[in-house]
Amino acid sequence: MEIQTLQHNQLTALSEWLAQLNEQDVHYIAWLESETNAIEAQLEALLHFQEPHAFVALEEGKIKGFIGLEPFEGERIGRLLGPFGYGEDAVSVMEALWGIALSEWKGTYAELKVAFFEQNQNVLHFCESQGFSLYNREKNLILSKQTHLQTPLSQNVVPYEGSFDKLQQLHPDAAFFNATEMTHLIQDPHFSLWCYKEEDTVKGYIFFERIEGMDEGEICFLQVENSEQGQGIGSALIQYACHQAFLEQGLSVVTVPVRSTNPQAEKLYKKLGFQEHTTIVAYTKTIR
């Protein structure tokens, strides 16, 4: 087996391989795009860094594994795209990729994070054997268009415009995206950010992603001012996002991750028709 720094002429074949693998629960890793062309664009961006940010494992010219890294904006934290491995020796492939990648990323990054479906036992074993620490477990809830009950929409929910300081105040620490990244992402039509306002004061927001190449969307964040919780703001934001997803964007499914430490949020989503689907676990490792 040979491990190489990812080259431009490998992008298409690797993207096709990853798209097929990542759509399976037993191989799924978060933060990787879903559709082949989107994955290729995501990986191509990694080639622009001076230091290697992506590695591929090959055996007799065939892809055996992959690992990549996306940086958080302005931070020494990286999001792992992988490791991916396939076949009976998948774990050893992952470990070999990790060893080479880690030697390149030390000194540039101080912390690495990875999130994946709990069914992905190979990556679970990898994280535990390499000293990663579990920092989050989320249930992935799902709502289909067929079971969605339409309700009157609140006139207080409007598209985001300004109010960045308030948005940043509401946004959770150590989230997948920080507030700056979130407001930058909505320039892409796949992302939407809606706020609940009363008298020009933002009291909550919901951040939504339409998954490229799929008939699906995800509620990435739902935040409500602590003093305003229990007033129906969260329900209004969720109902608005689902209306936009099903009736305006023509999607068939909306999903949302809910932390195991947030039973109130889980209760709210289930009240609105969401059901349990999968569980995502997130691990982190400090590197020196």
GROMACS .gro file of N, CA and C in nm, residues 98-160:
model
  189
   98TRP      N    1  -0.336   0.829   0.919
   98TRP     CA    2  -0.329   0.917   1.034
   98TRP      C    3  -0.184   0.947   1.071
   99GLY      N    4  -0.100   0.846   1.071
   99GLY     CA    5   0.039   0.866   1.109
   99GLY      C    6   0.110   0.966   1.020
  100ILE      N    7   0.089   0.956   0.890
  100ILE     CA    8   0.154   1.048   0.797
  100ILE      C    9   0.091   1.188   0.806
  101ALA      N   10  -0.042   1.193   0.813
  101ALA     CA   11  -0.111   1.322   0.820
  101ALA      C   12  -0.074   1.398   0.947
  102LEU      N   13  -0.070   1.328   1.059
  102LEU     CA   14  -0.043   1.392   1.186
  102LEU      C   15   0.095   1.457   1.188
  103SER      N   16   0.192   1.393   1.125
  103SER     CA   17   0.327   1.451   1.120
  103SER      C   18   0.329   1.582   1.044
  104GLU      N   19   0.236   1.599   0.951
  104GLU     CA   20   0.229   1.723   0.873
  104GLU      C   21   0.151   1.832   0.948
  105TRP      N   22   0.050   1.792   1.025
  105TRP     CA   23  -0.041   1.889   1.086
  105TRP      C   24   0.004   1.937   1.222
  106LYS      N   25   0.095   1.865   1.287
  106LYS     CA   26   0.146   1.911   1.416
  106LYS      C   27   0.217   2.045   1.397
  107GLY      N   28   0.196   2.135   1.491
  107GLY     CA   29   0.259   2.266   1.483
  107GLY      C   30   0.170   2.369   1.416
  108THR      N   31   0.088   2.324   1.319
  108THR     CA   32  -0.006   2.414   1.253
  108THR      C   33  -0.140   2.415   1.326
  109TYR      N   34  -0.181   2.297   1.371
  109TYR     CA   35  -0.309   2.284   1.440
  109TYR      C   36  -0.285   2.236   1.583
  110ALA      N   37  -0.371   2.283   1.673
  110ALA     CA   38  -0.361   2.244   1.813
  110ALA      C   39  -0.468   2.144   1.852
  111GLU      N   40  -0.576   2.138   1.775
  111GLU     CA   41  -0.688   2.049   1.809
  111GLU      C   42  -0.754   2.001   1.681
  112LEU      N   43  -0.787   1.872   1.678
  112LEU     CA   44  -0.854   1.812   1.563
  112LEU      C   45  -0.985   1.749   1.610
  113LYS      N   46  -1.089   1.765   1.528
  113LYS     CA   47  -1.221   1.712   1.562
  113LYS      C   48  -1.273   1.625   1.448
  114VAL      N   49  -1.352   1.525   1.486
  114VAL     CA   50  -1.418   1.440   1.385
  114VAL      C   51  -1.555   1.401   1.438
  115ALA      N   52  -1.655   1.395   1.349
  115ALA     CA   53  -1.790   1.356   1.386
  115ALA      C   54  -1.840   1.254   1.285
  116PHE      N   55  -1.916   1.154   1.333
  116PHE     CA   56  -1.957   1.045   1.245
  116PHE      C   57  -2.074   0.970   1.307
  117PHE      N   58  -2.141   0.888   1.225
  117PHE     CA   59  -2.250   0.806   1.277
  117PHE      C   60  -2.192   0.699   1.369
  118GLU      N   61  -2.262   0.672   1.478
  118GLU     CA   62  -2.216   0.574   1.575
  118GLU      C   63  -2.202   0.435   1.513
  119GLN      N   64  -2.274   0.409   1.404
  119GLN     CA   65  -2.261   0.280   1.336
  119GLN      C   66  -2.125   0.260   1.272
  120ASN      N   67  -2.049   0.369   1.256
  120ASN     CA   68  -1.917   0.361   1.193
  120ASN      C   69  -1.816   0.308   1.296
  121GLN      N   70  -1.818   0.177   1.315
  121GLN     CA   71  -1.738   0.115   1.419
  121GLN      C   72  -1.588   0.125   1.392
  122ASN      N   73  -1.548   0.130   1.266
  122ASN     CA   74  -1.405   0.141   1.236
  122ASN      C   75  -1.347   0.273   1.285
  123VAL      N   76  -1.419   0.383   1.260
  123VAL     CA   77  -1.370   0.513   1.305
  123VAL      C   78  -1.384   0.525   1.457
  124LEU      N   79  -1.488   0.464   1.513
  124LEU     CA   80  -1.503   0.462   1.658
  124LEU      C   81  -1.382   0.394   1.723
  125HIS      N   82  -1.341   0.279   1.669
  125HIS     CA   83  -1.224   0.208   1.719
  125HIS      C   84  -1.098   0.292   1.700
  126PHE      N   85  -1.088   0.358   1.584
  126PHE     CA   86  -0.972   0.442   1.556
  126PHE      C   87  -0.960   0.553   1.659
  127CYS      N   88  -1.070   0.623   1.687
  127CYS     CA   89  -1.067   0.735   1.781
  127CYS      C   90  -1.026   0.690   1.920
  128GLU      N   91  -1.082   0.578   1.963
  128GLU     CA   92  -1.051   0.531   2.097
  128GLU      C   93  -0.908   0.482   2.109
  129SER      N   94  -0.856   0.419   2.003
  129SER     CA   95  -0.718   0.369   2.007
  129SER      C   96  -0.616   0.480   1.994
  130GLN      N   97  -0.654   0.594   1.932
  130GLN     CA   98  -0.560   0.704   1.910
  130GLN      C   99  -0.572   0.814   2.015
  131GLY      N  100  -0.650   0.791   2.119
  131GLY     CA  101  -0.656   0.886   2.230
  131GLY      C  102  -0.748   1.005   2.208
  132PHE      N  103  -0.843   0.996   2.116
  132PHE     CA  104  -0.943   1.101   2.101
  132PHE      C  105  -1.041   1.093   2.218
  133SER      N  106  -1.102   1.206   2.251
  133SER     CA  107  -1.199   1.212   2.360
  133SER      C  108  -1.337   1.246   2.306
  134LEU      N  109  -1.438   1.175   2.352
  134LEU     CA  110  -1.576   1.204   2.314
  134LEU      C  111  -1.619   1.336   2.377
  135TYR      N  112  -1.667   1.430   2.296
  135TYR     CA  113  -1.713   1.557   2.351
  135TYR      C  114  -1.860   1.586   2.319
  136ASN      N  115  -1.921   1.504   2.233
  136ASN     CA  116  -2.062   1.530   2.203
  136ASN      C  117  -2.127   1.406   2.143
  137ARG      N  118  -2.252   1.385   2.179
  137ARG     CA  119  -2.333   1.280   2.117
  137ARG      C  120  -2.467   1.343   2.081
  138GLU      N  121  -2.508   1.326   1.957
  138GLU     CA  122  -2.632   1.387   1.910
  138GLU      C  123  -2.721   1.283   1.843
  139LYS      N  124  -2.849   1.290   1.874
  139LYS     CA  125  -2.946   1.211   1.800
  139LYS      C  126  -2.981   1.287   1.673
  140ASN      N  127  -2.992   1.215   1.563
  140ASN     CA  128  -3.032   1.277   1.438
  140ASN      C  129  -3.181   1.248   1.419
  141LEU      N  130  -3.264   1.353   1.428
  141LEU     CA  131  -3.409   1.338   1.413
  141LEU      C  132  -3.449   1.371   1.271
  142ILE      N  133  -3.560   1.313   1.226
  142ILE     CA  134  -3.599   1.328   1.086
  142ILE      C  135  -3.749   1.354   1.075
  143LEU      N  136  -3.785   1.441   0.979
  143LEU     CA  137  -3.925   1.472   0.949
  143LEU      C  138  -3.944   1.464   0.798
  144SER      N  139  -4.045   1.391   0.754
  144SER     CA  140  -4.072   1.380   0.611
  144SER      C  141  -4.184   1.475   0.571
  145LYS      N  142  -4.186   1.509   0.445
  145LYS     CA  143  -4.288   1.600   0.393
  145LYS      C  144  -4.428   1.542   0.414
  146GLN      N  145  -4.439   1.409   0.401
  146GLN     CA  146  -4.569   1.344   0.412
  146GLN      C  147  -4.628   1.356   0.552
  147THR      N  148  -4.541   1.360   0.653
  147THR     CA  149  -4.591   1.365   0.791
  147THR      C  150  -4.590   1.506   0.850
  148HIS      N  151  -4.543   1.602   0.771
  148HIS     CA  152  -4.537   1.740   0.820
  148HIS      C  153  -4.677   1.802   0.823
  149LEU      N  154  -4.713   1.858   0.937
  149LEU     CA  155  -4.842   1.924   0.951
  149LEU      C  156  -4.823   2.075   0.934
  150GLN      N  157  -4.887   2.132   0.832
  150GLN     CA  158  -4.874   2.275   0.807
  150GLN      C  159  -4.951   2.354   0.912
  151THR      N  160  -4.887   2.460   0.958
  151THR     CA  161  -4.949   2.549   1.057
  151THR      C  162  -4.928   2.693   1.013
  152PRO      N  163  -5.008   2.788   1.063
  152PRO     CA  164  -4.987   2.929   1.029
  152PRO      C  165  -4.846   2.974   1.068
  153LEU      N  166  -4.783   3.052   0.982
  153LEU     CA  167  -4.646   3.097   1.007
  153LEU      C  168  -4.646   3.228   1.084
  154SER      N  169  -4.545   3.245   1.170
  154SER     CA  170  -4.531   3.368   1.246
  154SER      C  171  -4.476   3.480   1.157
  155GLN      N  172  -4.533   3.597   1.169
  155GLN     CA  173  -4.485   3.712   1.094
  155GLN      C  174  -4.356   3.769   1.154
  156ASN      N  175  -4.316   3.716   1.268
  156ASN     CA  176  -4.194   3.764   1.333
  156ASN      C  177  -4.068   3.697   1.280
  157VAL      N  178  -4.085   3.592   1.200
  157VAL     CA  179  -3.968   3.523   1.143
  157VAL      C  180  -3.935   3.585   1.009
  158VAL      N  181  -3.811   3.635   0.998
  158VAL     CA  182  -3.767   3.706   0.877
  158VAL      C  183  -3.625   3.662   0.841
  159PRO      N  184  -3.584   3.679   0.715
  159PRO     CA  185  -3.446   3.648   0.677
  159PRO      C  186  -3.347   3.736   0.754
  160TYR      N  187  -3.231   3.680   0.783
  160TYR     CA  188  -3.128   3.755   0.856
  160TYR      C  189  -3.083   3.876   0.776
   0.00000   0.00000   0.00000
